[in-house]
Short mmCIF file of C-alpha atoms in Angstrom, two decimals:
data_model
loop_
_atom_site.label_atom_id
_atom_site.label_comp_id
_atom_site.label_asym_id
_atom_site.label_seq_id
_atom_site.Cartn_x
_atom_site.Cartn_y
_atom_site.Cartn_z
CA MET X 1 -53.09 -2.07 34.50
CA ILE X 2 -51.16 0.80 36.06
CA SER X 3 -53.04 4.09 35.82
CA GLN X 4 -51.43 7.35 34.69
CA GLU X 5 -52.08 8.88 38.13
CA SER X 6 -50.20 6.08 39.93
CA VAL X 7 -47.23 6.48 37.58
CA SER X 8 -47.22 10.21 38.15
CA SER X 9 -47.50 9.90 41.92
CA THR X 10 -44.75 7.28 42.05
CA HIS X 11 -42.50 9.47 39.88
CA ASN X 12 -43.06 12.54 42.05
CA ARG X 13 -42.68 10.76 45.39
CA GLY X 14 -39.94 12.23 47.51
CA LYS X 15 -39.95 15.56 45.72
CA LYS X 16 -40.75 18.79 47.46
CA PRO X 17 -44.12 20.33 46.70
CA GLY X 18 -43.92 22.92 43.97
CA SER X 19 -40.59 21.69 42.63
CA ARG X 20 -40.22 21.73 38.86
CA PRO X 21 -38.94 18.79 36.83
CA ALA X 22 -35.31 19.07 35.82
CA ALA X 23 -34.86 20.67 32.41
CA ALA X 24 -33.51 18.43 29.67
CA LYS X 25 -29.77 18.83 29.20
CA GLN X 26 -29.14 20.87 26.06
CA LYS X 27 -26.28 20.03 23.74
CA ALA X 28 -23.82 22.75 22.84
CA PRO X 29 -24.43 24.16 19.33
CA ARG X 30 -22.37 22.34 16.76
CA LEU X 31 -20.08 24.48 14.63
CA GLU X 32 -20.03 23.39 11.00
CA PHE X 33 -16.62 23.40 9.34
CA GLY X 34 -16.52 24.34 5.67
CA ASN X 35 -14.35 22.69 3.04
CA ASP X 36 -14.73 25.39 0.39
CA PRO X 37 -11.61 27.11 -0.98
CA ILE X 38 -10.73 30.58 0.19
CA SER X 39 -9.33 33.49 -1.82
CA GLN X 40 -5.66 34.38 -2.23
CA GLU X 41 -6.19 37.46 -0.08
CA GLU X 42 -7.68 35.37 2.72
CA ALA X 43 -4.82 32.87 2.50
CA VAL X 44 -2.31 35.73 2.83
CA LYS X 45 -4.16 36.99 5.93
CA LEU X 46 -3.92 33.55 7.51
CA LEU X 47 -0.22 33.27 6.71
CA ASN X 48 0.47 36.70 8.19
CA SER X 49 -1.54 35.82 11.30
CA ALA X 50 0.70 32.88 12.27
CA ASP X 51 2.27 33.81 15.59
CA ASN X 52 5.12 31.28 15.60
CA LEU X 53 7.54 29.69 13.15
CA GLU X 54 6.00 26.22 13.27
CA ASP X 55 2.49 27.42 12.44
CA ARG X 56 3.74 29.65 9.62
CA ALA X 57 5.80 26.80 8.11
CA LEU X 58 2.79 24.50 8.39
CA LEU X 59 0.47 26.95 6.62
CA LEU X 60 3.03 27.76 3.92
CA LEU X 61 3.55 24.06 3.25
CA GLY X 62 -0.19 23.41 3.08
CA PHE X 63 -1.16 26.36 0.89
CA ASN X 64 1.77 25.79 -1.51
CA THR X 65 1.48 22.00 -1.94
CA GLY X 66 -2.03 20.89 -0.96
CA LEU X 67 -0.64 18.02 1.12
CA LYS X 68 -2.93 15.95 3.33
CA ILE X 69 -2.52 16.28 7.09
CA SER X 70 -1.49 12.63 7.36
CA GLU X 71 1.28 13.24 4.82
CA ILE X 72 2.50 16.37 6.58
CA LEU X 73 2.67 14.47 9.86
CA SER X 74 4.86 11.80 8.26
CA ILE X 75 7.52 14.26 7.05
CA GLU X 76 11.00 14.02 8.55
CA PRO X 77 13.94 16.32 7.74
CA ILE X 78 15.60 13.43 5.92
CA ASN X 79 12.76 13.49 3.35
CA PHE X 80 13.84 16.90 2.01
CA GLU X 81 16.17 17.63 -0.87
CA PHE X 82 16.65 21.32 -0.23
CA SER X 83 18.94 21.94 -3.19
CA SER X 84 16.22 20.62 -5.53
CA GLY X 85 13.30 22.17 -3.63
CA ILE X 86 11.45 18.88 -3.16
CA VAL X 87 10.24 16.56 -0.43
CA ARG X 88 9.58 12.83 -0.81
CA ILE X 89 6.17 11.73 0.47
CA TRP X 90 5.15 8.10 0.90
CA ASP X 91 1.83 7.61 -0.92
CA LYS X 92 -0.12 4.85 0.81
CA LYS X 93 -2.53 4.37 -2.08
CA LEU X 94 0.11 4.15 -4.80
CA ARG X 95 2.61 2.47 -2.48
CA LEU X 96 5.48 4.61 -3.68
CA TYR X 97 7.25 7.87 -2.89
CA ARG X 98 5.73 10.96 -4.50
CA THR X 99 7.87 13.96 -5.40
CA VAL X 100 6.35 17.15 -4.01
CA PHE X 101 7.63 20.47 -5.37
CA ILE X 102 7.99 23.35 -2.90
CA PRO X 103 8.62 27.07 -3.60
CA ASP X 104 11.90 28.54 -2.35
CA GLU X 105 10.16 30.79 0.20
CA THR X 106 8.56 27.77 1.85
CA ILE X 107 11.83 25.81 1.68
CA ASN X 108 13.58 28.63 3.55
CA GLU X 109 10.91 28.65 6.28
CA LEU X 110 11.15 24.87 6.66
CA ARG X 111 14.94 25.05 6.98
CA LEU X 112 14.58 27.67 9.70
CA LEU X 113 12.12 25.40 11.49
CA ILE X 114 14.49 22.43 11.27
CA ASP X 115 17.42 24.50 12.52
CA SER X 116 15.38 25.72 15.50
CA ARG X 117 14.26 22.24 16.59
CA LYS X 118 15.67 20.62 19.69
CA ASP X 119 17.30 17.22 19.52
CA SER X 120 14.57 15.85 21.76
CA SER X 121 11.81 16.87 19.36
CA GLY X 122 11.81 13.48 17.66
CA PRO X 123 12.21 12.56 13.99
CA ARG X 124 9.01 14.14 12.68
CA LEU X 125 9.07 17.75 11.52
CA PHE X 126 5.62 18.42 12.97
CA PRO X 127 5.34 16.31 16.15
CA SER X 128 1.58 16.70 16.46
CA THR X 129 -1.68 14.88 15.70
CA ALA X 130 -4.19 15.30 12.89
CA LYS X 131 -6.80 16.43 15.41
CA SER X 132 -4.59 19.17 16.85
CA ILE X 133 -3.66 20.50 13.37
CA GLU X 134 -7.32 20.52 12.35
CA GLY X 135 -8.27 22.35 15.52
CA LYS X 136 -5.44 24.85 15.13
CA PHE X 137 -6.42 25.69 11.55
CA GLN X 138 -10.11 25.99 12.46
CA ARG X 139 -9.25 28.44 15.23
CA TYR X 140 -7.06 30.50 12.88
CA THR X 141 -9.78 30.76 10.24
CA LEU X 142 -12.47 31.55 12.79
CA ARG X 143 -10.37 34.30 14.36
CA ILE X 144 -9.01 35.85 11.15
CA LEU X 145 -11.76 35.21 8.60
CA GLY X 146 -14.79 35.01 10.86
CA LEU X 147 -15.64 31.52 9.63
CA SER X 148 -14.28 28.09 10.40
CA ARG X 149 -12.59 25.98 7.73
CA SER X 150 -11.15 22.48 7.80
CA TRP X 151 -7.74 21.49 6.41
CA GLU X 152 -9.49 20.20 3.29
CA SER X 153 -10.16 23.86 2.51
CA VAL X 154 -6.37 24.37 2.26
CA ARG X 155 -6.14 21.61 -0.36
CA GLN X 156 -9.10 23.01 -2.29
CA THR X 157 -7.52 26.47 -2.21
CA TYR X 158 -4.21 25.15 -3.56
CA MET X 159 -5.88 23.39 -6.51
CA THR X 160 -8.14 26.36 -7.29
CA ILE X 161 -5.32 28.92 -7.30
CA SER X 162 -3.01 26.56 -9.23
CA ALA X 163 -5.64 26.35 -11.97
CA LYS X 164 -5.97 30.14 -11.95
CA LYS X 165 -2.20 30.51 -12.29
CA ASP X 166 -1.98 27.81 -15.00
CA ILE X 167 0.41 25.67 -12.95
CA PRO X 168 1.01 22.46 -14.99
CA ILE X 169 -1.53 19.84 -13.96
CA TRP X 170 1.07 17.11 -13.42
CA ILE X 171 2.70 19.22 -10.67
CA VAL X 172 -0.63 19.61 -8.87
CA VAL X 173 -1.30 15.87 -9.22
CA ASN X 174 2.12 15.07 -7.74
CA ASN X 175 1.79 17.54 -4.89
CA THR X 176 -1.73 16.66 -3.78
CA GLY X 177 -1.81 12.96 -4.58
CA GLU X 178 -5.20 13.47 -6.21
CA LEU X 179 -6.29 11.66 -9.36
CA PRO X 180 -5.65 13.58 -12.60
CA ALA X 181 -9.40 13.53 -13.34
CA THR X 182 -10.07 15.32 -10.05
CA VAL X 183 -7.48 18.03 -10.69
CA VAL X 184 -8.64 18.56 -14.29
CA LYS X 185 -12.09 19.59 -12.99
CA TYR X 186 -10.53 22.63 -11.33
CA TYR X 187 -8.86 23.64 -14.60
CA MET X 188 -11.97 23.03 -16.71
CA GLY X 189 -14.10 25.00 -14.29
CA ARG X 190 -11.96 28.11 -14.63
CA PRO X 191 -13.42 30.60 -17.15
CA HIS X 192 -11.07 31.88 -19.85
CA LEU X 193 -12.11 35.47 -20.30
CA ASN X 194 -10.04 36.05 -23.42
CA ALA X 195 -9.36 32.72 -25.10
CA ARG X 196 -8.32 34.37 -28.38
CA ARG X 197 -5.58 36.38 -26.68
CA MET X 198 -4.33 33.26 -24.87
CA VAL X 199 -4.02 31.15 -28.03
CA ASN X 200 -2.27 34.03 -29.82
CA GLU X 201 0.18 34.59 -26.97
CA MET X 202 1.03 30.88 -26.79
CA PRO X 203 1.45 29.62 -30.38
CA LEU X 204 1.78 25.84 -30.60
CA TYR X 205 4.20 26.00 -33.54
CA PRO X 206 6.15 29.25 -33.23
CA GLU X 207 8.78 28.19 -35.79
CA SER X 208 6.29 27.40 -38.55
CA PRO X 209 6.54 29.65 -41.66
CA THR X 210 3.96 32.39 -41.91
CA LEU X 211 3.19 35.16 -44.36
CA ALA X 212 4.87 37.57 -41.98
CA ALA X 213 8.15 35.80 -42.67
CA PHE X 214 8.18 37.03 -46.29
CA LYS X 215 9.80 40.33 -47.16
CA SER X 216 7.31 43.07 -47.77
CA ASP X 217 8.06 43.34 -51.52
CA GLU X 218 7.93 39.56 -51.93
CA LEU X 219 4.67 39.48 -50.05
CA LYS X 220 3.29 42.23 -52.26
CA ARG X 221 4.31 40.40 -55.42
CA SER X 222 2.89 37.10 -54.19
CA LEU X 223 -0.45 38.74 -53.46
CA GLU X 224 -0.55 40.77 -56.71
CA LYS X 225 0.76 38.05 -59.05
CA PRO X 226 -2.65 36.72 -60.22
CA PHE X 227 -3.91 40.23 -60.95
CA ILE X 228 -0.68 41.23 -62.71
CA GLU X 229 -0.94 38.22 -65.02
CA ILE X 230 -4.52 39.17 -65.96
CA ILE X 231 -3.54 42.79 -66.61
CA ASP X 232 -0.56 41.68 -68.71
CA GLN X 233 -2.84 39.44 -70.76
CA ILE X 234 -5.28 42.31 -71.33
CA ASP X 235 -2.44 44.63 -72.40
CA PHE X 236 -1.15 41.94 -74.78
CA GLU X 237 -4.59 41.54 -76.37
CA ARG X 238 -4.98 45.31 -76.70
CA ALA X 239 -1.63 45.61 -78.43
CA LYS X 240 -2.55 42.77 -80.75
CA ILE X 241 -5.85 44.45 -81.70
CA ARG X 242 -4.10 47.80 -82.17
CA ARG X 243 -1.58 46.27 -84.60
CA ALA X 244 -4.38 44.60 -86.51
CA LEU X 245 -6.24 47.91 -86.86
CA ASN X 246 -3.09 49.66 -88.08
CA ASP X 247 -2.52 46.95 -90.69
CA PHE X 248 -6.13 47.31 -91.84
CA LYS X 249 -5.78 51.10 -92.30
CA ASP X 250 -2.64 50.62 -94.31
#
């Protein structure tokens, strides 16, 4: 059996007296990237911080559609219908083209980007990789917001703000490619602070007849009719009794 001393002496052979064992190599601290949505104000700060046209167009497209990075990377200028404000995205899961609706402001930025591209840029609008876009967005958020966020945070932000703005769910489903059940959770999780005001401001059957449609005098008569009939009956009975009393006196 090999003793502990022999192992130690063998291990230390050739080393200078008094030398210390090499310290274990420490790994660099890992930075955790959050997926949580950010506020509208924070999104505006990020958009205003973009220092070139490509980055600004990328952020506008992400925050206004909730597209996945892989879908953004697949976009070519030919996919756009600028007059309709849409872009066709190939959905790998559904195996069909999805129609994604884009605000005019974002459309204008994308057209500027396309017009500024060189012929040698290739067919893709954003000739980059998923890793580089992720890294770019993480650096933007860390520099501007003081915390690092992944691209998934952009998608979460789009769905959260769409629910807050009451954007029709089917538009959000089309834009993000998420299941309707997933998108509905964002809408159900939003508190309605004044539900009564909302249902009154958005009547389901605005053309249906209501009491307010009656003229004021007709409304008054319709409400007073039962009481008027009772009063008329009482007056008739009183007159009848009065005539009977007069006949009796005579």
